N, CA, C and O of each residue as an XYZ file, in Angstrom:
756
protein
N     199.005     92.276      5.017
C     198.320     93.246      4.841
C     199.627     94.695      5.075
O     200.602     94.857      5.809
N     198.868     95.597      3.876
C     199.764     96.686      3.650
C     198.729     97.817      3.796
O     197.771     98.179      3.113
N     199.523     98.413      5.434
C     198.462     99.568      5.747
C     198.421    100.595      5.170
O     197.576    101.481      5.291
N     199.534    100.557      4.341
C     200.337    102.224      3.451
C     199.579    101.876      1.996
O     199.763    102.615      1.029
N     198.990    101.074      1.939
C     198.497    100.830      1.000
C     196.784    101.296      0.410
O     196.103    101.404     -0.610
N     196.743    101.471      2.090
C     195.205    102.236      1.572
C     194.797    102.421     -0.084
O     195.612    103.024     -0.783
N     193.679    101.963     -0.641
C     192.766    102.688     -1.391
C     193.745    101.831     -2.661
O     193.368    101.587     -3.807
N     194.619    101.607     -2.256
C     195.078    100.781     -4.075
C     194.289     99.497     -3.661
O     193.879     99.069     -2.581
N     194.225     98.918     -5.355
C     193.021     97.544     -5.472
C     193.358     97.346     -6.435
O     193.673     98.132     -7.329
N     193.339     95.307     -6.386
C     194.305     94.887     -7.359
C     193.459     93.967     -7.710
O     193.363     92.884     -7.132
N     192.387     94.528     -9.243
C     191.294     93.717     -9.649
C     189.899     94.368     -8.758
O     189.354     95.472     -8.785
N     189.671     93.273     -8.081
C     188.343     94.042     -7.104
C     188.512     93.746     -6.004
O     187.535     93.505     -5.295
N     189.739     93.674     -5.530
C     190.058     93.752     -3.878
C     190.817     94.786     -3.391
O     191.645     95.144     -4.229
N     190.865     95.451     -2.293
C     192.072     96.571     -1.864
C     193.422     94.919     -2.179
O     193.434     93.688     -2.183
N     194.207     95.964     -2.359
C     195.645     95.477     -1.710
C     195.831     95.065     -0.515
O     196.351     93.961     -0.354
N     195.327     96.116      0.964
C     195.882     95.959      2.654
C     194.341     94.763      3.187
O     194.277     94.401      4.362
N     193.177     94.269      2.083
C     192.737     93.439      2.497
C     192.749     92.362      1.830
O     191.823     91.551      1.818
N     194.109     92.231      1.037
C     194.554     90.358      0.362
C     195.864     90.074      1.714
O     196.398     90.791      2.560
N     195.942     88.893      1.383
C     197.219     88.584      2.485
C     198.492     88.917      1.270
O     198.535     89.416      0.146
N     199.341     88.387      2.132
C     200.758     89.082      1.366
C     201.375     88.042      0.496
O     202.169     88.285     -0.413
N     200.897     86.736      0.885
C     200.991     85.854     -0.067
C     200.004     85.904     -1.240
O     200.234     85.432     -2.354
N     199.231     86.335     -0.983
C     198.162     86.784     -2.326
C     198.583     88.021     -3.361
O     198.286     87.972     -4.555
N     199.206     88.977     -2.849
C     199.402     89.831     -3.955
C     201.056     89.468     -4.510
O     201.463     89.808     -5.620
N     201.925     88.675     -3.438
C     203.493     88.414     -3.574
C     202.520     87.326     -5.155
O     203.094     87.836     -6.117
N     201.883     86.659     -5.544
C     201.378     85.590     -6.185
C     200.353     86.008     -7.355
O     199.695     85.246     -8.063
N     200.385     87.307     -7.374
C     199.905     88.315     -8.391
C     200.421     89.338     -8.834
O     199.698     89.803     -9.716
N     201.581     90.104     -8.617
C     202.240     90.768     -8.317
C     204.263     91.226     -8.528
O     205.262     90.661     -8.081
N     204.163     91.955     -9.040
C     205.809     91.160     -9.391
C     206.743     92.575     -9.697
O     206.528     93.279    -10.683
N     207.511     92.788     -8.972
C     208.473     94.026     -8.891
C     209.992     93.402     -9.553
O     210.559     92.338     -9.309
N     210.247     94.146    -10.166
C     212.071     93.497    -11.185
C     212.445     95.222    -10.911
O     211.832     96.126    -11.478
N     213.438     95.410    -10.043
C     214.442     96.911    -10.332
C     215.266     96.457    -11.128
O     215.701     95.356    -11.466
N     215.421     97.626    -11.398
C     216.845     97.322    -12.492
C     218.107     96.929    -12.426
O     219.037     97.417    -13.067
N     218.163     96.016    -11.629
C     219.519     95.804    -11.230
C     219.050     94.542    -10.690
O     219.318     94.258     -9.523
N     218.348     93.724    -11.453
C     217.539     92.158    -11.235
C     219.200     91.633    -10.267
O     220.349     92.057    -10.390
N     218.616     90.578     -9.360
C     219.471     89.295     -9.093
C     219.231     88.409     -9.567
O     218.056     88.103     -9.768
N     220.418     87.517     -9.995
C     220.802     86.701    -10.845
C     220.752     85.175     -9.546
O     221.248     85.672     -8.535
N     220.602     84.556     -9.410
C     221.495     83.559     -8.937
C     222.609     82.415     -9.443
O     223.088     82.596    -10.562
N     222.964     81.465     -8.820
C     224.103     81.133     -9.475
C     223.247     80.071    -10.328
O     222.017     80.054    -10.369
N     224.184     79.113    -11.061
C     223.260     78.594    -11.641
C     222.735     78.706    -14.017
O     222.929     79.789    -14.568
N     222.396     77.975    -14.533
C     222.587     78.258    -15.559
C     221.529     79.047    -16.127
O     220.450     79.044    -15.535
N     221.695     79.905    -17.460
C     220.850     81.210    -17.911
C     219.633     80.694    -17.490
O     218.901     81.429    -16.827
N     219.114     79.012    -17.880
C     217.820     78.998    -18.101
C     216.920     79.021    -16.861
O     215.699     79.161    -16.782
N     217.840     78.847    -15.924
C     217.254     78.617    -14.510
C     217.058     80.297    -14.096
O     216.299     80.712    -13.219
N     217.803     80.995    -14.826
C     217.987     82.028    -14.156
C     216.460     82.750    -15.097
O     215.817     83.598    -14.478
N     216.188     82.534    -15.906
C     215.131     82.702    -16.821
C     214.098     82.174    -16.592
O     213.176     82.847    -17.052
N     213.621     80.885    -15.880
C     212.920     80.076    -15.524
C     212.862     79.226    -13.818
O     212.640     78.015    -13.778
N     213.022     79.798    -12.894
C     213.678     79.625    -12.133
C     212.765     77.965    -11.324
O     213.196     76.984    -10.719
N     212.073     78.194    -11.542
C     210.730     77.081    -10.877
C     211.149     76.442    -12.001
O     212.081     77.057    -11.482
N     211.435     75.882    -12.952
C     211.331     75.109    -14.024
C     209.584     75.331    -14.408
O     209.044     74.357    -14.933
N     209.122     75.998    -14.273
C     207.609     75.727    -14.611
C     207.319     76.664    -16.027
O     206.146     76.725    -16.395
N     207.987     77.133    -16.541
C     207.355     78.045    -18.065
C     207.046     76.611    -19.026
O     207.619     75.521    -19.005
N     205.908     77.101    -19.855
C     206.371     76.075    -21.087
C     207.936     76.820    -21.983
O     208.391     77.963    -21.960
N     208.319     75.776    -22.580
C     209.289     76.218    -23.413
C     208.822     77.792    -24.669
O     209.545     78.781    -24.786
N     208.004     77.664    -25.133
C     207.346     78.297    -25.463
C     207.369     80.274    -25.274
O     207.591     81.256    -25.982
N     206.960     79.940    -23.766
C     206.933     80.950    -23.018
C     208.192     81.284    -22.740
O     208.496     82.476    -22.773
N     209.412     80.041    -22.330
C     210.444     80.726    -22.288
C     211.124     81.650    -23.360
O     211.739     82.699    -23.169
N     210.751     80.738    -24.994
C     211.333     81.382    -25.950
C     210.971     82.935    -25.873
O     211.891     83.742    -25.742
N     209.391     83.451    -25.969
C     209.270     84.485    -26.215
C     209.682     85.819    -24.997
O     210.043     86.983    -25.175
N     209.445     85.056    -23.804
C     210.272     86.142    -22.885
C     211.625     86.253    -23.348
O     211.965     87.401    -23.061
N     212.560     85.671    -23.904
C     213.896     85.803    -24.039
C     213.601     86.822    -25.639
O     214.525     87.569    -25.962
N     212.791     86.803    -26.218
C     211.970     87.437    -27.101
C     212.227     88.989    -27.018
O     212.828     90.004    -27.371
N     211.318     88.366    -26.293
C     210.760     90.265    -26.438
C     211.376     90.946    -25.154
O     211.046     92.128    -25.062
N     212.512     90.304    -23.746
C     213.459     91.244    -23.491
C     214.460     91.462    -24.886
O     214.439     92.642    -25.237
N     215.100     90.819    -25.527
C     215.695     91.220    -26.514
C     217.459     90.500    -25.994
O     218.636     90.854    -26.049
N     216.569     89.211    -25.459
C     217.875     88.623    -24.997
C     218.583     87.459    -26.285
O     219.485     86.625    -26.221
N     217.694     87.892    -27.369
C     218.384     86.329    -27.946
C     219.585     86.002    -28.209
O     219.986     84.840    -28.145
N     220.386     87.119    -28.579
C     222.290     87.736    -28.434
C     222.700     87.034    -27.421
O     223.659     86.291    -27.631
N     222.332     87.055    -26.579
C     222.872     86.468    -24.883
C     222.750     84.926    -25.076
O     223.618     84.176    -24.629
N     221.435     84.369    -25.888
C     221.326     82.882    -25.936
C     222.363     82.332    -26.425
O     223.121     81.499    -25.927
N     222.370     83.122    -28.005
C     223.557     82.079    -28.927
C     224.479     82.423    -28.646
O     225.319     81.742    -29.235
N     225.510     84.079    -27.254
C     226.631     84.178    -27.379
C     227.483     83.118    -26.638
O     228.712     83.143    -26.581
N     226.612     82.106    -26.031
C     227.255     81.437    -24.847
C     227.427     80.441    -25.267
O     226.630     79.990    -26.090
N     228.427     79.791    -24.898
C     228.940     78.237    -25.615
C     228.064     76.952    -25.309
O     228.273     75.823    -25.752
N     226.903     77.402    -24.348
C     225.912     75.983    -24.015
C     224.785     76.633    -24.073
O     223.886     76.203    -23.351
N     224.498     77.848    -24.939
C     222.772     78.320    -24.711
C     222.640     78.665    -23.387
O     223.529     79.120    -22.667
N     221.051     78.342    -22.976
C     220.715     78.060    -22.174
C     221.212     77.670    -21.034
O     221.103     78.074    -19.877
N     221.862     76.691    -21.620
C     222.193     75.118    -20.274
C     224.081     76.315    -19.665
O     224.354     75.681    -18.646
N     224.812     77.040    -19.731
C     225.347     77.901    -20.082
C     225.919     78.374    -18.402
O     225.643     79.562    -18.231
N     226.393     77.963    -17.568
C     226.075     78.257    -16.108
C     226.778     79.846    -16.010
O     227.978     79.743    -16.265
N     226.508     80.834    -15.809
C     226.654     82.044    -14.978
C     227.277     82.882    -14.549
O     227.698     83.977    -14.923
N     227.327     82.098    -13.446
C     228.338     82.375    -12.320
C     226.811     83.494    -11.222
O     225.799     84.156    -11.457
N     227.717     82.990     -9.950
C     226.980     84.310     -8.552
C     226.154     85.563     -9.140
O     226.562     86.105    -10.167
N     225.561     85.798     -8.808
C     224.874     87.093     -9.508
C     225.248     87.481    -11.145
O     225.350     88.529    -11.783
N     225.398     85.963    -11.452
C     225.356     86.454    -12.955
C     226.704     86.833    -13.972
O     226.968     87.178    -15.124
N     227.184     86.586    -12.984
C     229.079     88.045    -13.473
C     229.214     87.421    -14.218
O     230.321     87.763    -14.633
N     228.732     86.250    -15.102
C     229.203     86.238    -16.256
C     228.833     86.995    -17.943
O     229.386     87.041    -19.042
N     228.088     87.293    -17.572
C     226.957     88.421    -19.095
C     227.578     89.640    -17.634
O     228.044     89.485    -16.506
N     227.172     90.974    -18.650
C     227.520     92.119    -18.690
C     226.387     92.411    -18.107
O     225.361     91.761    -18.305
N     226.511     94.085    -16.819
C     225.262     94.769    -16.634
C     224.115     94.756    -17.537
O     223.098     94.134    -17.230
N     224.215     95.400    -18.625
C     222.679     95.155    -19.802
C     222.770     93.619    -19.743
O     221.615     93.194    -19.706
N     223.390     92.913    -19.726
C     222.645     91.477    -20.231
C     222.077     91.063    -18.872
O     220.973     90.557    -19.073
N     222.437     91.075    -17.340
C     221.577     91.077    -16.594
C     220.460     91.784    -16.391
O     219.881     91.443    -15.360
N     219.955     92.624    -16.980
C     218.915     93.534    -16.587
C     218.313     93.208    -18.025
O     217.814     94.265    -18.412
N     218.106     92.071    -19.141
C     217.528     91.878    -20.087
C     217.138     90.475    -19.382
O     215.941     90.216    -19.503
N     217.952     89.440    -18.617
C     217.551     88.362    -18.874
C     217.074     88.426    -17.453
O     216.594     87.336    -17.141
N     217.025     89.387    -16.381
C     215.939     89.859    -15.563
C     214.697     90.140    -16.478
O     213.902     89.200    -16.481
N     214.396     91.048    -17.135
C     213.056     91.275    -18.020
C     212.499     89.927    -18.622
O     211.317     89.612    -18.759
N     213.404     89.348    -18.884
C     212.420     87.769    -19.164
C     212.372     86.513    -18.556
O     212.047     85.393    -18.951
N     212.820     87.024    -17.374
C     212.206     86.140    -16.524
C     211.014     86.634    -15.605
O     210.065     85.922    -15.273
N     211.133     87.479    -15.373
C     210.100     88.661    -15.381
C     208.336     88.332    -16.111
O     207.219     88.397    -15.598
N     208.806     87.978    -17.487
C     208.282     88.316    -18.440
C     207.525     86.283    -18.408
O     206.484     85.644    -18.256
N     208.962     86.132    -18.671
C     208.567     84.432    -18.193
C     207.743     83.708    -17.303
O     207.107     82.740    -17.720
N     207.682     84.071    -16.112
C     206.769     83.819    -14.816
C     205.002     84.304    -15.030
O     204.036     83.798    -14.460
N     205.005     86.077    -16.610
C     203.540     86.173    -16.352
C     203.142     86.686    -15.616
O     202.059     87.000    -16.110
N     203.162     87.070    -14.703
C     202.168     87.562    -13.440
C     201.228     88.878    -14.028
O     201.331     89.811    -14.824
N     200.239     88.283    -13.064
C     198.393     89.470    -13.632
C     199.753     90.899    -13.319
O     199.800     91.591    -14.336
N     200.272     91.165    -12.754
C     200.995     92.859    -12.703
C     202.109     92.523    -12.762
O     202.596     91.465    -12.363
N     202.847     93.802    -13.501
C     204.080     93.523    -13.531
C     204.655     94.993    -12.898
O     203.727     95.799    -12.836
N     205.487     95.353    -12.586
C     205.454     96.714    -11.874
C     207.332     96.856    -12.328
O     208.020     96.537    -11.358
N     208.079     97.216    -13.439
C     209.036     97.527    -13.711
C     209.798     98.874    -13.282
O     209.103     99.681    -12.664
N     210.374     99.025    -13.388
C     211.866    100.011    -12.780
C     212.725    100.060    -13.385
O     213.523     99.132    -13.253
N     213.040    101.131    -14.358
C     213.837    101.585    -14.712
C     214.109    100.391    -15.796
O     215.201     99.980    -15.403
N     213.787     99.655    -16.838
C     214.063     98.038    -17.165
C     215.129     98.194    -18.365
O     215.721     97.286    -18.948
N     215.211     99.473    -18.562
C     216.357     99.313    -20.398
C     217.724    100.243    -20.038
O     218.716    100.479    -20.727
N     217.273    100.776    -18.336
C     218.334    101.781    -18.134
C     219.821    101.173    -18.524
O     220.515    102.077    -18.989
N     220.354    100.198    -18.484
C     221.900     99.434    -18.758
C     221.792     99.394    -20.572
O     222.883     99.542    -21.123
N     220.769     99.238    -21.357
C     221.069     98.928    -22.571
C     221.182     99.879    -23.238
O     220.571    100.897    -22.917
N     221.890     99.859    -24.229
C     222.195    101.028    -25.097
C     220.775    100.797    -26.168
O     220.163     99.742    -26.331
N     220.492    102.139    -26.815
C     219.025    102.876    -27.575
C     218.502    101.887    -28.328
O     217.306    101.613    -28.433
N     220.027    100.999    -29.203
C     218.905    100.256    -30.208
C     218.792     99.309    -29.474
O     217.641     99.039    -29.819
N     219.138     98.181    -28.362
C     218.395     97.390    -27.746
C     216.919     97.796    -27.355
O     215.870     97.178    -27.537
N     217.204     99.279    -26.640
C     215.629     99.588    -25.754
C     214.626     99.857    -26.832
O     213.584     99.216    -26.693
N     214.660    100.341    -27.468
C     213.902    100.597    -28.794
C     213.243     98.844    -29.047
O     212.156     98.313    -28.818
N     214.182     98.503    -29.463
C     213.505     96.522    -29.651
C     212.521     96.328    -28.506
O     211.340     96.028    -28.681
N     213.258     96.576    -26.982
C     212.640     95.702    -26.113
C     211.409     96.332    -25.865
O     210.506     95.578    -25.505
N     210.969     98.355    -26.042
C     210.147     98.958    -25.932
C     208.945     98.728    -27.011
O     207.921     99.362    -26.755
N     208.919     97.824    -28.304
C     208.351     97.683    -29.252
C     208.033     96.323    -28.889
O     206.830     96.278    -28.631
N     208.562     95.229    -28.760
C     208.322     93.538    -27.949
C     207.194     93.800    -26.609
O     205.973     93.654    -26.679
N     208.063     94.269    -25.275
C     207.263     94.508    -24.359
C     206.145     94.293    -24.006
O     205.730     93.345    -23.339
N     205.171     95.819    -24.760
C     204.010     96.232    -25.632
C     203.465     94.586    -25.551
O     202.956     94.018    -24.585
N     203.686     94.181    -26.563
C     202.634     92.482    -27.784
C     202.902     91.516    -26.328
O     201.930     90.923    -25.857
N     204.460     91.380    -25.557
C     204.194     90.210    -24.268
C     203.550     90.717    -23.192
O     202.855     89.814    -22.726
N     203.445     91.633    -22.617
C     202.083     91.821    -21.466
C     200.737     92.283    -22.252
O     200.261     93.210    -21.596
N     200.169     92.095    -23.051
C     198.491     91.942    -23.926
C     197.980     91.122    -22.527
O     198.120     90.074    -21.896
N     197.458     92.097    -22.540
C     195.825     91.504    -21.877
C     196.405     91.286    -19.929
O     195.567     90.938    -19.098
N     197.572     91.502    -19.607
C     198.128     91.926    -18.785
C     197.819     93.175    -18.118
O     196.893     93.953    -18.349
N     198.918     93.254    -17.090
C     198.982     94.873    -16.477
C     199.899     94.870    -16.515
O     200.499     93.797    -16.448
N     200.783     96.442    -16.686
C     202.529     96.599    -16.273
C     202.028     98.032    -16.072
O     201.076     98.740    -16.402
N     203.705     98.125    -15.019
C     203.689     99.985    -15.004
C     205.046     99.573    -14.986
O     205.542     98.558    -14.495
N     205.718    100.784    -15.772
C     206.983    101.155    -15.986
C     206.924    102.140    -15.752
O     206.106    102.927    -16.229
N     208.379    102.570    -14.377
C     208.412    103.916    -13.807
C     209.796    104.245    -14.421
O     210.776    104.054    -13.701
N     209.974    104.708    -15.644
C     210.751    105.073    -16.521
C     210.847    106.755    -17.188
O     210.015    107.574    -17.579
N     211.925    106.729    -17.094
C     212.216    108.791    -17.936
C     212.559    108.229    -19.652
O     212.984    109.127    -20.379
N     212.414    106.954    -20.250
C     212.902    106.341    -21.331
C     211.721    106.727    -22.369
O     210.805    105.906    -22.406
N     211.617    107.744    -23.135
C     210.788    108.037    -24.203
C     210.523    107.225    -25.495
O     209.823    107.482    -26.474
N     211.412    106.017    -25.145
C     210.664    105.093    -26.305
C     209.755    104.298    -25.675
O     208.684    103.969    -26.186
N     210.290    103.828    -24.112
C     209.016    103.052    -23.147
C     207.776    103.614    -22.908
O     206.717    103.004    -22.766
N     208.079    105.592    -22.849
C     206.947    105.794    -23.068
C     206.091    106.032    -23.838
O     204.936    105.912    -23.430
N     206.284    106.383    -25.000
C     205.551    106.017    -26.242
C     205.219    105.464    -26.666
O     204.798    105.700    -27.798
N     205.121    103.957    -25.941
C     204.182    102.520    -26.169
C     203.644    102.463    -24.986
O     203.384    101.287    -24.731
N     203.382    103.088    -24.232
C     202.577    103.105    -23.011
C     201.266    103.893    -23.286
O     201.303    105.001    -23.820
N     199.742    103.108    -22.790
C     198.660    103.185    -23.081
C     198.418    104.766    -21.967
O     197.800    105.766    -22.333
N     199.108    104.580    -20.572
C     198.756    106.309    -19.878
C     199.956    106.500    -19.556
O     200.821    105.683    -19.237
N     200.011    108.209    -19.696
C     201.376    108.098    -18.613
C     201.075    109.010    -17.583
O     200.367    109.906    -18.043
N     201.317    109.167    -16.366
C     202.221    109.825    -15.669
C     202.845    110.352    -14.928
O     203.497    109.777    -14.057
N     202.778    111.916    -15.149
C     204.001    112.959    -14.533
C     203.611    112.252    -13.228
O     202.472    111.837    -13.013
N     204.499    112.159    -12.488
C     204.308    112.300    -10.794
C     205.315    113.894    -10.525
O     206.215    113.913    -11.366
N     205.351    114.839     -9.833
C     206.255    115.393     -8.409
C     205.699    115.278     -7.353
O     204.491    115.348     -7.126
N     206.741    115.054     -6.482
C     206.673    114.796     -5.120
C     205.753    113.675     -4.452
O     205.298    113.448     -3.331
N     205.713    113.065     -5.772
C     204.842    111.026     -5.459
C     203.204    111.402     -5.498
O     202.326    110.824     -4.859
N     203.061    112.358     -6.282
C     202.140    112.954     -6.455
C     201.619    113.415     -8.296
O     202.207    114.387     -8.772
N     200.601    112.717     -9.162
C     200.511    112.544    -10.391
C     199.786    114.255    -10.567
O     198.718    114.749    -10.206
N     201.125    114.841    -11.388
C     200.491    116.654    -11.873
C     199.959    116.242    -13.158
O     199.120    117.026    -13.603
N     200.246    115.100    -13.973
C     199.406    115.335    -15.216
C     200.243    113.592    -15.847
O     201.297    112.956    -15.817
N     198.762    113.551    -16.382
C     198.192    112.295    -17.451
C     197.882    112.385    -18.810
O     197.397    113.443    -19.210
N     198.124    111.230    -19.795
C     197.624    111.313    -20.954
C     198.637    110.417    -21.739
O     199.393    109.626    -21.175
N     198.580    110.629    -23.219
C     199.579    109.757    -24.217
C     200.650    110.139    -23.763
O     200.577    110.716    -22.678
N     201.994    109.979    -24.373
C     203.481    110.843    -24.423
C     203.671    111.711    -25.376
O     204.581    112.540    -25.361
N     202.531    111.545    -26.593
C     202.514    112.657    -27.408
C     201.995    113.587    -26.831
O     202.672    114.613    -26.909
N     200.842    113.708    -26.134
C     199.933    114.501    -25.200
C     200.917    114.921    -24.019
O     201.199    116.107    -24.194
N     201.226    114.675    -23.466
C     202.498    115.629    -22.328
C     203.185    116.012    -22.905
O     203.398    117.113    -22.396
N     204.098    115.862    -24.133
C     204.723    116.032    -24.337
C     204.595    118.283    -25.466
O     205.240    119.275    -25.806
N     203.149    117.582    -25.448
C     202.371    118.915    -26.601
C     202.041    119.896    -25.597
O     202.090    121.091    -25.887
N     201.720    119.519    -24.482
C     201.208    120.263    -23.265
C     201.792    120.126    -21.769
O     201.162    120.395    -20.746
N     202.948    119.715    -21.831
C     203.516    119.626    -20.464
C     205.004    119.765    -20.319
O     205.897    118.925    -20.432
N     205.050    121.644    -19.908
C     206.453    121.658    -19.897
C     207.790    120.954    -19.556
O     208.830    120.735    -20.177
N     207.141    120.583    -17.800
C     207.860    119.719    -17.295
C     208.181    118.053    -17.815
O     209.215    117.384    -17.843
N     207.243    117.868    -18.067
C     207.330    116.369    -19.090
C     208.465    116.462    -20.191
O     209.517    115.824    -20.181
N     208.017    117.456    -21.223
C     208.799    117.302    -21.821
C     210.573    117.867    -21.548
O     211.422    117.476    -22.349
N     210.892    118.585    -20.631
C     212.301    118.620    -20.067
C     212.533    117.423    -19.549
O     213.150    116.807    -20.418
N     212.474    117.157    -19.182
C     212.242    115.129    -18.571
C     212.697    114.224    -19.936
O     213.854    113.856    -20.138
N     211.581    113.953    -20.799
C     212.206    113.677    -21.937
C     213.178    114.076    -22.213
O     214.101    113.261    -22.216
N     213.436    115.268    -22.523
C     214.762    115.590    -23.552
C     215.995    115.482    -22.919
O     217.054    115.289    -23.516
N     215.774    115.697    -20.806
C     217.374    114.918    -20.447
C     217.563    113.595    -20.581
O     218.652    113.058    -20.783
N     216.371    112.981    -20.457
C     216.488    111.609    -21.049
C     216.939    111.259    -22.042
O     217.601    110.221    -22.052
N     216.736    112.014    -23.241
C     217.810    111.923    -24.222
C     218.946    111.925    -24.504
O     219.652    111.227    -25.232
N     219.167    113.135    -23.604
C     220.558    113.402    -23.784
C     220.951    112.239    -23.302
O     221.658    111.556    -24.043
N     220.658    111.797    -22.169
C     221.507    110.816    -21.862
C     221.644    109.130    -22.736
O     222.169    108.063    -22.418
N     221.010    109.522    -23.726
C     220.790    107.828    -23.882
C     221.640    108.186    -25.672
O     221.829    107.260    -26.461
């Protein structure tokens, strides 16, 4: 049980009334620097060896990670080393995203999922992520204009409180604080 989660619901159930194992089965959180265990690229993406091959392939595609597979000498069977040290930070981030998509959780919480990738790759991921998660719930904590533009709804937080909500376009047009955050994020990329 999660006493700090009072009022939060997961479908029809209050999160604080659910067993922790149930919450963990239904919700997956991925941060900007996902941990990768020693093993093959395939095991990093499908750690339980349970995802159907088509789901592994579509997850790699959605995470714009096909170039990683293609560049490695043995593709998905290439050993990537402890913590994925044989691949770059941006590649690790995309592999972590592919893993999350292959696990296909009911709820996916992504924290700055494209912070280590270039703007071209970020744009590809932004377009593909929405399609990959269709029919599932995805919450993305980000200032990326490309990811925000793909969101059904954007919440602007200030001090942990929602101060505005709407589409990316609506908030750009009506919320100076939101516009400033997006401009700052655009300047960083």
